[in-house]
Coordinates of C-alpha atoms and ligand atoms in Angstrom, one line a residue:
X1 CA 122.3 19.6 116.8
X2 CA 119.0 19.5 115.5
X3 CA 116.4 20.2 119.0
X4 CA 112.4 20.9 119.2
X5 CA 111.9 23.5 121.3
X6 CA 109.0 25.1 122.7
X7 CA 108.9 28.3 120.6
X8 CA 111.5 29.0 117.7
X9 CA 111.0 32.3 116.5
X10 CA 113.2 32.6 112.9
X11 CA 114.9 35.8 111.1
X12 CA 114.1 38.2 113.0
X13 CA 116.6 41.5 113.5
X14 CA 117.2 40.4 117.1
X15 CA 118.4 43.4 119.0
X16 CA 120.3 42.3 122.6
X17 CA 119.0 45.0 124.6
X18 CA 122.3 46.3 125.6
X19 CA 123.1 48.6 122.7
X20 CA 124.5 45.7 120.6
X21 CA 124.2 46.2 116.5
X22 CA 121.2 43.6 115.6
X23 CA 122.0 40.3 114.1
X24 CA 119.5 38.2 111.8
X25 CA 119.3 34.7 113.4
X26 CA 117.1 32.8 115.3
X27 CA 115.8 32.6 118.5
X28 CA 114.3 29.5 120.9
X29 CA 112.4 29.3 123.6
X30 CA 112.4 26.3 126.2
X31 CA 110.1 27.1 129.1
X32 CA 110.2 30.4 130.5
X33 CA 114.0 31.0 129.1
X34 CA 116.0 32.0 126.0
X35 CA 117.5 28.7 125.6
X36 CA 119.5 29.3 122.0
X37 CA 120.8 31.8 119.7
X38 CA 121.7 31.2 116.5
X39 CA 121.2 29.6 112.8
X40 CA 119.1 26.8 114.0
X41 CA 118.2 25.8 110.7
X42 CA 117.4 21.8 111.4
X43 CA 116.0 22.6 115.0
X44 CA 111.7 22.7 115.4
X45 CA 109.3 24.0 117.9
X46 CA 105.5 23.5 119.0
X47 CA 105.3 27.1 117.8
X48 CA 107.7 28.5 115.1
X49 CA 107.3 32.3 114.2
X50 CA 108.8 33.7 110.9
X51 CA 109.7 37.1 111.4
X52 CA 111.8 38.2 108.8
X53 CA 111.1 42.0 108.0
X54 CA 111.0 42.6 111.8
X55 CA 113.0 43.1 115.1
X56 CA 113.2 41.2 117.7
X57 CA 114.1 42.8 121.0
X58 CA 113.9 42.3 125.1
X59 CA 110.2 42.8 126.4
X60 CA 110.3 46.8 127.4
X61 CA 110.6 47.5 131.0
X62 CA 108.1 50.6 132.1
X63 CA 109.8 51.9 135.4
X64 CA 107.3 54.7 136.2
X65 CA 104.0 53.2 137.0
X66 CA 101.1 53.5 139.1
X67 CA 99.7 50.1 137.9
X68 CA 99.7 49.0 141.8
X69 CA 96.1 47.9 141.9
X70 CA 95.4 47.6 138.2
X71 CA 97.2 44.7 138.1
X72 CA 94.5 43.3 140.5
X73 CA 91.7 45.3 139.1
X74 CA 92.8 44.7 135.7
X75 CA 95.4 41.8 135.8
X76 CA 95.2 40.9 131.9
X77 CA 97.3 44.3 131.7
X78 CA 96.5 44.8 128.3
X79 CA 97.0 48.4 128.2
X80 CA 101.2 47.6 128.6
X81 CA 101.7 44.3 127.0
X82 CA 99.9 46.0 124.0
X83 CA 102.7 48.2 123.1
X84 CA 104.9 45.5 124.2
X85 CA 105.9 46.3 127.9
X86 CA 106.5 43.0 129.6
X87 CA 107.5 44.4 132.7
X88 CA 106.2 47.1 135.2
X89 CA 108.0 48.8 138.6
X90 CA 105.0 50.3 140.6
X91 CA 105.2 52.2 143.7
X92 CA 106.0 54.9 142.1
X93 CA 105.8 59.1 143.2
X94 CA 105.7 57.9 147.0
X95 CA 102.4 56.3 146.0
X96 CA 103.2 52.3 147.5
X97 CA 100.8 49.5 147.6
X98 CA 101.5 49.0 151.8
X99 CA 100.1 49.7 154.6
X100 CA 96.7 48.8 152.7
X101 CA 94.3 51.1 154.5
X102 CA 97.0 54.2 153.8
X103 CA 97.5 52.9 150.1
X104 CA 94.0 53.1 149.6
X105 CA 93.8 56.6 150.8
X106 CA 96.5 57.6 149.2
X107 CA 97.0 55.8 145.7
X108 CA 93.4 55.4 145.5
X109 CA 93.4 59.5 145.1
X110 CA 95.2 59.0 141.6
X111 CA 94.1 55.8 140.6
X112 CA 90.4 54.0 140.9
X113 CA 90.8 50.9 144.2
X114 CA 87.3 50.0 144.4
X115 CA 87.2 46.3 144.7
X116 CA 90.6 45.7 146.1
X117 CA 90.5 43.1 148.8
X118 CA 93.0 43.5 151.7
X119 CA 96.2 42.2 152.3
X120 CA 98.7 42.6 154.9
X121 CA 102.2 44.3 154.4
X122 CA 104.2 44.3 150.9
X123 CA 104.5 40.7 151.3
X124 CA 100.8 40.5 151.7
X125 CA 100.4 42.6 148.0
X126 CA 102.6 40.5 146.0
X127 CA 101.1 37.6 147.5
X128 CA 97.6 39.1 146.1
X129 CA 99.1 39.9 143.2
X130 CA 100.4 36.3 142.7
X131 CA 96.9 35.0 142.6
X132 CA 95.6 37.9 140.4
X133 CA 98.2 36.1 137.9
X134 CA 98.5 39.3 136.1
X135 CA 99.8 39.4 132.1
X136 CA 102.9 41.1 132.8
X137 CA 105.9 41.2 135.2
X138 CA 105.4 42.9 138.2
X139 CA 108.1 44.7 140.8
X140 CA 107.5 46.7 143.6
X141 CA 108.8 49.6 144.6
X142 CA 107.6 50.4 148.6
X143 CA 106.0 54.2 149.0
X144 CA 107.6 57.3 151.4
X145 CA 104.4 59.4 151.3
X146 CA 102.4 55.7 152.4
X147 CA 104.8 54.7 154.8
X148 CA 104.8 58.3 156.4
X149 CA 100.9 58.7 156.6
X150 CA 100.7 54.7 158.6
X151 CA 103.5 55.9 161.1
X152 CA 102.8 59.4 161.7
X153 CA 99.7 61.0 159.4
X154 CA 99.7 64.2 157.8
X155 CA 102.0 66.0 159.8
X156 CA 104.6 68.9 158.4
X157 CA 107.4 68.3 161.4
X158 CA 110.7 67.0 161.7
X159 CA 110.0 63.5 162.9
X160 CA 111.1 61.7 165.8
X161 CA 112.8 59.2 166.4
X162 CA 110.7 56.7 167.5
X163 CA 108.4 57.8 164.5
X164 CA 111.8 57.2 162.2
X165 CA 112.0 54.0 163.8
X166 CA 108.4 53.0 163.1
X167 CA 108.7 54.4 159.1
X168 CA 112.0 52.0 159.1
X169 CA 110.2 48.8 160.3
X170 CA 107.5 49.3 157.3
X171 CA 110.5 49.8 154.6
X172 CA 112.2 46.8 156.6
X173 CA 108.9 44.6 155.6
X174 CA 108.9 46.0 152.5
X175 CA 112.7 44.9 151.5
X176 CA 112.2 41.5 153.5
X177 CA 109.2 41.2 150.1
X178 CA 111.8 41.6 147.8
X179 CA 110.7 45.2 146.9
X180 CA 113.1 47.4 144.7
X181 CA 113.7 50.4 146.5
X182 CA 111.6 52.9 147.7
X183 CA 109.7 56.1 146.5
X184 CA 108.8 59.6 147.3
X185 CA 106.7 61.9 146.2
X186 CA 107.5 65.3 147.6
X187 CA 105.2 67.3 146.3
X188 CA 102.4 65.0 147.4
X189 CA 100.5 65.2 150.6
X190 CA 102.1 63.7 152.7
X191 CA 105.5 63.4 151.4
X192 CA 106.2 67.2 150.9
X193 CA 106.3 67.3 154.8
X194 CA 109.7 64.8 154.7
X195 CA 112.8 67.2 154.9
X196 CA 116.0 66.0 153.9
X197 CA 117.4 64.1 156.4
X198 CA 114.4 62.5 157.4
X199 CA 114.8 60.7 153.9
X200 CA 118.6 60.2 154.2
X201 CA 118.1 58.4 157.7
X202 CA 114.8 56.3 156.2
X203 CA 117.0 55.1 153.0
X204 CA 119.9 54.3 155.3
X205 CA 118.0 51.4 156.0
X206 CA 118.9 50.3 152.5
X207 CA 122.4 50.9 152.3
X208 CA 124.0 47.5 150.6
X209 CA 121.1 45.5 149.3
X210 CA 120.9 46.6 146.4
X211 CA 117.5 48.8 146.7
X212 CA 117.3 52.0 145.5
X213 CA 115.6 55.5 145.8
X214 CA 113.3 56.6 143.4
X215 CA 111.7 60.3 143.6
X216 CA 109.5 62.4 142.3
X217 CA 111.3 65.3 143.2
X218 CA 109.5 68.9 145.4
X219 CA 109.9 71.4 142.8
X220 CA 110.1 70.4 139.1
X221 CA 109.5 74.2 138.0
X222 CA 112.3 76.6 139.2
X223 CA 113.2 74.9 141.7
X224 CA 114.5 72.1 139.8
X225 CA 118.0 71.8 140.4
X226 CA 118.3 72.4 143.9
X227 CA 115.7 69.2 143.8
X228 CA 117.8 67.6 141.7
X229 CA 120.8 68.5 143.9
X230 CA 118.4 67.3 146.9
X231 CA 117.6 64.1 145.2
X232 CA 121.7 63.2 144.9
X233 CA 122.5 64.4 148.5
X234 CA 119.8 61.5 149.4
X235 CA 121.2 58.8 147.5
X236 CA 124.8 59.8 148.3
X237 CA 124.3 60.3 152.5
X238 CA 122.2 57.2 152.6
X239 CA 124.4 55.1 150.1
X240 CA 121.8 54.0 147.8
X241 CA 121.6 54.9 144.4
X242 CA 119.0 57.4 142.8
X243 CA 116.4 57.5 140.3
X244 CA 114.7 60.7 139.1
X245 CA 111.1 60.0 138.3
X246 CA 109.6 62.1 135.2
X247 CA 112.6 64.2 134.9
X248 CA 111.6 67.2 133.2
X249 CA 111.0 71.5 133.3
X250 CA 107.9 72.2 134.4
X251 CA 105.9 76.1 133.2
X252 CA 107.1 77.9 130.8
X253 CA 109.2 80.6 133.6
X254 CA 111.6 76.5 134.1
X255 CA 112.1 76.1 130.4
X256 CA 115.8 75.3 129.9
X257 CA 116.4 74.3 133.6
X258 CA 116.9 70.5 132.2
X259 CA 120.4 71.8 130.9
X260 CA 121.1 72.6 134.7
X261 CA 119.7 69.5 136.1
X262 CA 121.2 67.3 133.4
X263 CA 124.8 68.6 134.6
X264 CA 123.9 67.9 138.2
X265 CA 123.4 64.0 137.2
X266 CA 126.2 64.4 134.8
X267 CA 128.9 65.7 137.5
X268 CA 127.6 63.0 140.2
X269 CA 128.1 60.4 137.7
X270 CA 131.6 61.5 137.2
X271 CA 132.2 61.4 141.6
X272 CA 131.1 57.3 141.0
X273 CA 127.2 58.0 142.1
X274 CA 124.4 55.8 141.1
X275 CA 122.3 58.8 139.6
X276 CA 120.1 58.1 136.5
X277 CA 116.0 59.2 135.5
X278 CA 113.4 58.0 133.6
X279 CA 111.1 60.1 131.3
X280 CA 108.1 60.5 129.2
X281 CA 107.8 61.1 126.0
X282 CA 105.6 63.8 125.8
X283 CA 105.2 67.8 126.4
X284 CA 102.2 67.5 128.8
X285 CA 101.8 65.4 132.3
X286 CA 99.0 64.3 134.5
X287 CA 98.2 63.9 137.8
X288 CA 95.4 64.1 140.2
X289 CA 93.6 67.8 140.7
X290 CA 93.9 67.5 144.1
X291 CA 97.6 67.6 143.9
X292 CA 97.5 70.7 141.4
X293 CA 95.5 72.9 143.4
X294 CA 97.9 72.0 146.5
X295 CA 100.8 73.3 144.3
X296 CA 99.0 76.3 144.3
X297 CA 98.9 75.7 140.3
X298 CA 95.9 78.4 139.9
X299 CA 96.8 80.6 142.6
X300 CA 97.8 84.0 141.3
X301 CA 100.4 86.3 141.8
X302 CA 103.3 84.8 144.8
X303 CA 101.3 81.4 145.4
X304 CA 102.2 78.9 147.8
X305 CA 103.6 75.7 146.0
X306 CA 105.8 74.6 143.1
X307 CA 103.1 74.9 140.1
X308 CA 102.5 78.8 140.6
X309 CA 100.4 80.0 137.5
X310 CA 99.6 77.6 135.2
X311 CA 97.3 78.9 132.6
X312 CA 93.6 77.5 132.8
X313 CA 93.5 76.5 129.2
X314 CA 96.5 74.5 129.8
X315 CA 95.0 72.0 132.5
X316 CA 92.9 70.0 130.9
X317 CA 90.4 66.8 132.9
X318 CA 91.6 63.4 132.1
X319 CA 88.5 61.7 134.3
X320 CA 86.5 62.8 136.8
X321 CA 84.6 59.7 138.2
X322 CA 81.0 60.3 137.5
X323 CA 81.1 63.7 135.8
X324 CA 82.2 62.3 132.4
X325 CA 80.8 65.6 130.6
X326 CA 83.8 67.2 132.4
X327 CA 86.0 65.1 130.9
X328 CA 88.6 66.5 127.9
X329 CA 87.7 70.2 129.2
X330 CA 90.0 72.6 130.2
X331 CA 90.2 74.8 133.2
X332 CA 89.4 77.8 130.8
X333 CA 86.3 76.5 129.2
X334 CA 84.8 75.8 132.7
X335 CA 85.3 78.7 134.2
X336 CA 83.6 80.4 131.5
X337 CA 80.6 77.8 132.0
X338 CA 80.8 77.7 135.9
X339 CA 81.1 81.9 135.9
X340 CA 84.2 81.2 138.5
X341 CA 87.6 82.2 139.0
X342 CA 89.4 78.6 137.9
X343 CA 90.7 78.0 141.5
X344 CA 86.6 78.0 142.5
X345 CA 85.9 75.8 139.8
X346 CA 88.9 73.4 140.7
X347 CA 87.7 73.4 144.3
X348 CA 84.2 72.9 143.4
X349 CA 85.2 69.8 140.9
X350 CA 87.5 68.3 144.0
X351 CA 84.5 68.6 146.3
X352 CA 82.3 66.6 144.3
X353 CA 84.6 64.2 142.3
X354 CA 87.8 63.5 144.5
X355 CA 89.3 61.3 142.3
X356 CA 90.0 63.5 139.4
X357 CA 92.8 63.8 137.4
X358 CA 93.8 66.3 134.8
X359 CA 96.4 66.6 131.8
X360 CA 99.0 69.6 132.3
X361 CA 100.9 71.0 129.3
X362 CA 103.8 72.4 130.5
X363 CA 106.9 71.1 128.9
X364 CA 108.9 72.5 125.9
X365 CA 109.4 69.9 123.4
X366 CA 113.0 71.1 123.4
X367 CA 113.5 69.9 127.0
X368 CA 112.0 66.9 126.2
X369 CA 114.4 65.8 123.7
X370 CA 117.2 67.1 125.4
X371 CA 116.2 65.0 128.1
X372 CA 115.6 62.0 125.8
X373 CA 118.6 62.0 124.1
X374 CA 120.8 62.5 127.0
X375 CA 122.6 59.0 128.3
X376 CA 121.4 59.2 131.7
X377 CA 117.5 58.9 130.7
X378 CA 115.3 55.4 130.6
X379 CA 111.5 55.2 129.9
X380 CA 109.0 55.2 132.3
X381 CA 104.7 55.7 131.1
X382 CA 104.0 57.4 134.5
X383 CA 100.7 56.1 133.0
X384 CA 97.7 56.5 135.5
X385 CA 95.5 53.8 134.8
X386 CA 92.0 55.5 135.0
X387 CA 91.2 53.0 131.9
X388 CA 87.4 55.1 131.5
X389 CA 87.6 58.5 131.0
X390 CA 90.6 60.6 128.8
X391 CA 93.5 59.6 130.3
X392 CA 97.0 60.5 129.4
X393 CA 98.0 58.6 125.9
X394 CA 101.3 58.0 127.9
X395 CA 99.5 55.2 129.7
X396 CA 99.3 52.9 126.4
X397 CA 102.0 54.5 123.7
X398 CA 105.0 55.9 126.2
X399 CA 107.7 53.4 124.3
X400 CA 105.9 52.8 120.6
X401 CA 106.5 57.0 120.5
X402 CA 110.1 56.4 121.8
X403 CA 111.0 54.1 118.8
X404 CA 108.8 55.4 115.9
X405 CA 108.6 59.0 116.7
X406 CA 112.0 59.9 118.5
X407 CA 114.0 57.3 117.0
X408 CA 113.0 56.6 113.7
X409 CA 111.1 59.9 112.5
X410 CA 113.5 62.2 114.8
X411 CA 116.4 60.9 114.1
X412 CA 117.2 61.4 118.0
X413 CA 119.1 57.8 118.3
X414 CA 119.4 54.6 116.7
X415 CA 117.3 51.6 117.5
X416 CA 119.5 49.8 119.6
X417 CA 120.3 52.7 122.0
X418 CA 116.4 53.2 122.2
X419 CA 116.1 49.9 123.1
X420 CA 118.8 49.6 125.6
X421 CA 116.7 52.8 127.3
X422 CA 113.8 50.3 127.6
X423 CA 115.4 47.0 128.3
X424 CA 119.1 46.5 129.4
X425 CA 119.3 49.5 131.2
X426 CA 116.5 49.4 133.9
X427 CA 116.9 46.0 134.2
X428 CA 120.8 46.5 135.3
X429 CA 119.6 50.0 136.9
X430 CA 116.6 48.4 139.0
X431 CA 118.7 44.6 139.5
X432 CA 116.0 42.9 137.1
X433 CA 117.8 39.5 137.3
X434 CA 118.2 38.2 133.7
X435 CA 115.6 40.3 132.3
X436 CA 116.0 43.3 129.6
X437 CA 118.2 41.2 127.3
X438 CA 117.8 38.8 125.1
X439 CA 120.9 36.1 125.5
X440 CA 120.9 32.6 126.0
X441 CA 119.3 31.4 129.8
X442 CA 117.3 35.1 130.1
X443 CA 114.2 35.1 130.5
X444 CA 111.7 35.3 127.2
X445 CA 110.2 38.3 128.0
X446 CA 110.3 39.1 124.0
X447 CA 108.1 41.5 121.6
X448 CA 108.6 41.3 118.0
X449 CA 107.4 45.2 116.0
X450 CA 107.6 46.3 112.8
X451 CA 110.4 48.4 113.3
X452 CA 108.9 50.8 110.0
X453 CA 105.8 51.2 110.9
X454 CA 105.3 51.3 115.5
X455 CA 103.9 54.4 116.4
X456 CA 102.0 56.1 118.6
X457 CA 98.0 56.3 118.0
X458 CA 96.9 58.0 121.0
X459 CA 96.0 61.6 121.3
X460 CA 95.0 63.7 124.1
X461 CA 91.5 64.4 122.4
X462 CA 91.0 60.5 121.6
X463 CA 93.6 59.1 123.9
X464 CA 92.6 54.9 124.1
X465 CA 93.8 53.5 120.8
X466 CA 97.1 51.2 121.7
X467 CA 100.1 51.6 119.5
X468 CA 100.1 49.9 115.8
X469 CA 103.3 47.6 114.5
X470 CA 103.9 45.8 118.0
X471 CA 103.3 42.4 116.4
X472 CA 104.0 39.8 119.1
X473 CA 104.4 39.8 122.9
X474 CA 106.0 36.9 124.8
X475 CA 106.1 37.2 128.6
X476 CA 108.6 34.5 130.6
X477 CA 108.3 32.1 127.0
X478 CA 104.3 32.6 126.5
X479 CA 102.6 34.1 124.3
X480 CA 100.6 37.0 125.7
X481 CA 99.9 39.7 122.8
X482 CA 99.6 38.6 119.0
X483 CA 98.5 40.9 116.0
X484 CA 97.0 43.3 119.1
X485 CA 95.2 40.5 120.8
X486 CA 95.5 39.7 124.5
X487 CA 95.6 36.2 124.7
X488 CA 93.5 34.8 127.5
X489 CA 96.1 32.9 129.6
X490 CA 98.6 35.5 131.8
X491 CA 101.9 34.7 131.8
X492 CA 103.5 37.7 134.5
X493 CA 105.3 37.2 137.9
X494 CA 106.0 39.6 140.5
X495 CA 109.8 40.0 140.6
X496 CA 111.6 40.0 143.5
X497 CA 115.1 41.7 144.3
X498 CA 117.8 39.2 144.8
X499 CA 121.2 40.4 146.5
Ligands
LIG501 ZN1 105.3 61.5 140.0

């Protein structure tokens, strides 16, 4: 049957997303949707693409973001459909986009929000984001920590249960918007206040449709599996299923701790639970100072908090909004400069520019792989879209490192499986509907790479430069990145959770 469609794309090493071996054949597009798979020799398109010498695989699914208002700030999205993610899960770290005036006091700590016109609700939001028409897919995840700061403030109590009630009617909105789940972010003010059954009780309310919890978990240091063990009570009293956000060993006193936690996931996998994580590929993290000196992270000796200790030279300033000199300097180097103990100069730097936000190292690279290669791990950026100032290289070059680092260099998997980490699995894990595959009547969320040459460009010292061999970027059948260009029209939907 010889057809014209509206994209044919010919030869490429198409990869299925779901840990298939890759075939050579070709691919067409007809509207939004794969439409056919095969040798379609005698078929043409308004756009053919030869792409022998390169793979052809879903468009990667980033489940860790905080790109809540960048995709109205920012809607081209650029910075992910550049290194070929063609779908993004916000929300994340207890961090949601609803109540407005609470997401704005709360998100906008991490991430800029000037600008940001208000909306009403989670339905409001996507609603806003609809008419941002932003480049990439986007779904929602609702916020504990934003929730809990509209229903009751910043209060460290067991709630009651008229307060419960009230937190339940903002997650009810939430889910009615189609979000996926919910958040928390328990190290976060003011999500550490939430005790356990507080969250067990809130994520009842999303027993049977589907939504699941997501947390970034209190204590990622020593602590770590008895949060990981929290993290799995959760899911399993409240009968959702769980994902662990950034899973990793935080300070050097937690290195090794990932073998424990990884257990903890393995064993409730084994009882039937819905327990999985998502990770970044890297040995440092980020996240706003204000949050690091809460943790205690300079305090010495027994200090309050889960960070306890980390060494000045290792925190480093990503951006500090309108101190750019500060920016790239570590904790050790200013202290020197300000003459003060690092905790005065931290306080000092949080007085004057709130919205900070530093690069820890902290990780082994051990754990990291260990992490990585283990089945229960996706991909997630946890990028933090300060787009001026030195922010994590995560934000632009999480999954190119994945495939061309960890994958091809490393040796830590094959393609395929890396790919299934970024495609089929969060879209089965999070309910993406006909997303994270490619297969005849998915949607063509595509991106073709040089599978020999993607990489990683960003450093920590020069951190903006996108990824190189990510060739082509289709989002729902359109083209929306080609040879590193964004192209001007925006292709991206906010995805809703269907039962
Ligand atoms: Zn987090």
């Amino acid at each position: 049957m010889n057809k014209s469609y509206d994209v044919l794309i010919r030869n490429a090493q198409v990869y299925d997303g779901e840990g298939g071996q890759p075939t050579n054949v070709d691919v067409a597009v007809e509207s939004d949707r794969i439409a056919r798979i095969g040798s379609l020799d005698g078929c043409t398109a308004k756009l053919e693409v030869e792409a022998s010498g390169l793979v052809l695989s879903p468009g990667f699914i980033d489940v860790h973001t905080h790109d809540d208002f960048a995709a109205l700030l920012h809607p081209d999205m650029g910075f992910k459909s550049r290194g070929g993610v063609t779908t993004c899960i916000v929300g994340n770290c207890g961090f949601g986009a609803a109540p407005f005036s609470e997401a704005i006091n709360n998100l906008g700590t991490l991430v800029p929000s000037a600008g940001i016109v208000p909306y009403e609700g989670h339905a409001g939001y996507a609603a806003a984001v609809e008419s941002s028409a932003p480049g990439v897919n986007i779904g929602v995840l609702a916020g504990h920590g934003t929730i809990r700061k509209a229903a009751v403030g910043s209060v460290d109590r067991d709630l009651t249960d008229r307060e419960l009630s009230e937190m339940k009617e903002y997650l009810l909105e939430a889910l009615d918007a189609g979000v996926f789940g919910i958040s928390s972010g328990l190290s976060y003010d003011p999500g550490r206040y939430a005790r356990t059954d507080e969250l067990v009780e809130l994520v009842s309310v999303m027993r049977g449709t589907g939504a699941l919890y997501a947390t970034h978990m209190r204590d990622e240091a020593t602590g770590l599996a008895e949060s990981v063990a929290e993290a799995i009570e959760i899911g399993a009293r409240g009968g959702v299923g769980v994902q662990i956000s950034h899973h990793k060993a935080r300070g050097r006193e937690s290195w090794g701790l990932v073998n424990e936690s990884l257990k903890l996931i393995e064993a409730a996998q084994l009882r039937g639970e819905d327990v999985h994580a998502d990770q970044y590929p890297y040995t440092a993290g980020s996240t706003s100072l204000k949050t690091v000196l809460e943790n205690g992270a300079f305090a010495q000796g027994n200090g309050a908090g889960a960070m306890r200790n980390v060494p000045p030279a290792d925190v480093v300033i990503a951006s500090a909004p309108g101190h750019s000199d500060w920016e790239g300097r570590s904790f050790a180097e200013l202290s020197a400069e300000f003459n003060q103990a690092p905790i005065t100069v931290a306080q000092i730097i949080v007085g004057q520019a709130p919205g900070t936000t530093v690069i820890l190292h902290m990780m082994s690279e051990e754990d990291v792989q260990r992490v990585l290669r283990h089945p229960s791990t996706m991909i997630g950026s946890d990028g933090i879209p300060t787009l001026e100032g030195k922010p994590h290289p995560r934000l632009y070059n999480s999954f190119a490192r994945v495939l061309g680092h960890y994958a091809r260099d490393l040796g830590l998997f094959d393609l395929s499986t890396a790919i299934y980490r970024m495609c089929g699995f969060p879209a089965r894990k999070f309910g993406l509907r006909d997303r994270g595959v490619v297969k005849e009547g998915a949607f063509a969320d595509l991106v073709l790479f040089d599978a020999g040459t993607v990489i990683d460009m960003g450093t920590f010292e020069n951190p903006n430069q996108y990824p190189v061999g990510i060739r082509q970027v289709f989002v729902n059948g359109r083209v929306a990145v080609l040879d590193g260009e964004v192209l001007p029209l925006r292709h991206g939907r906010v995805l809703r959770r269907s039962v």
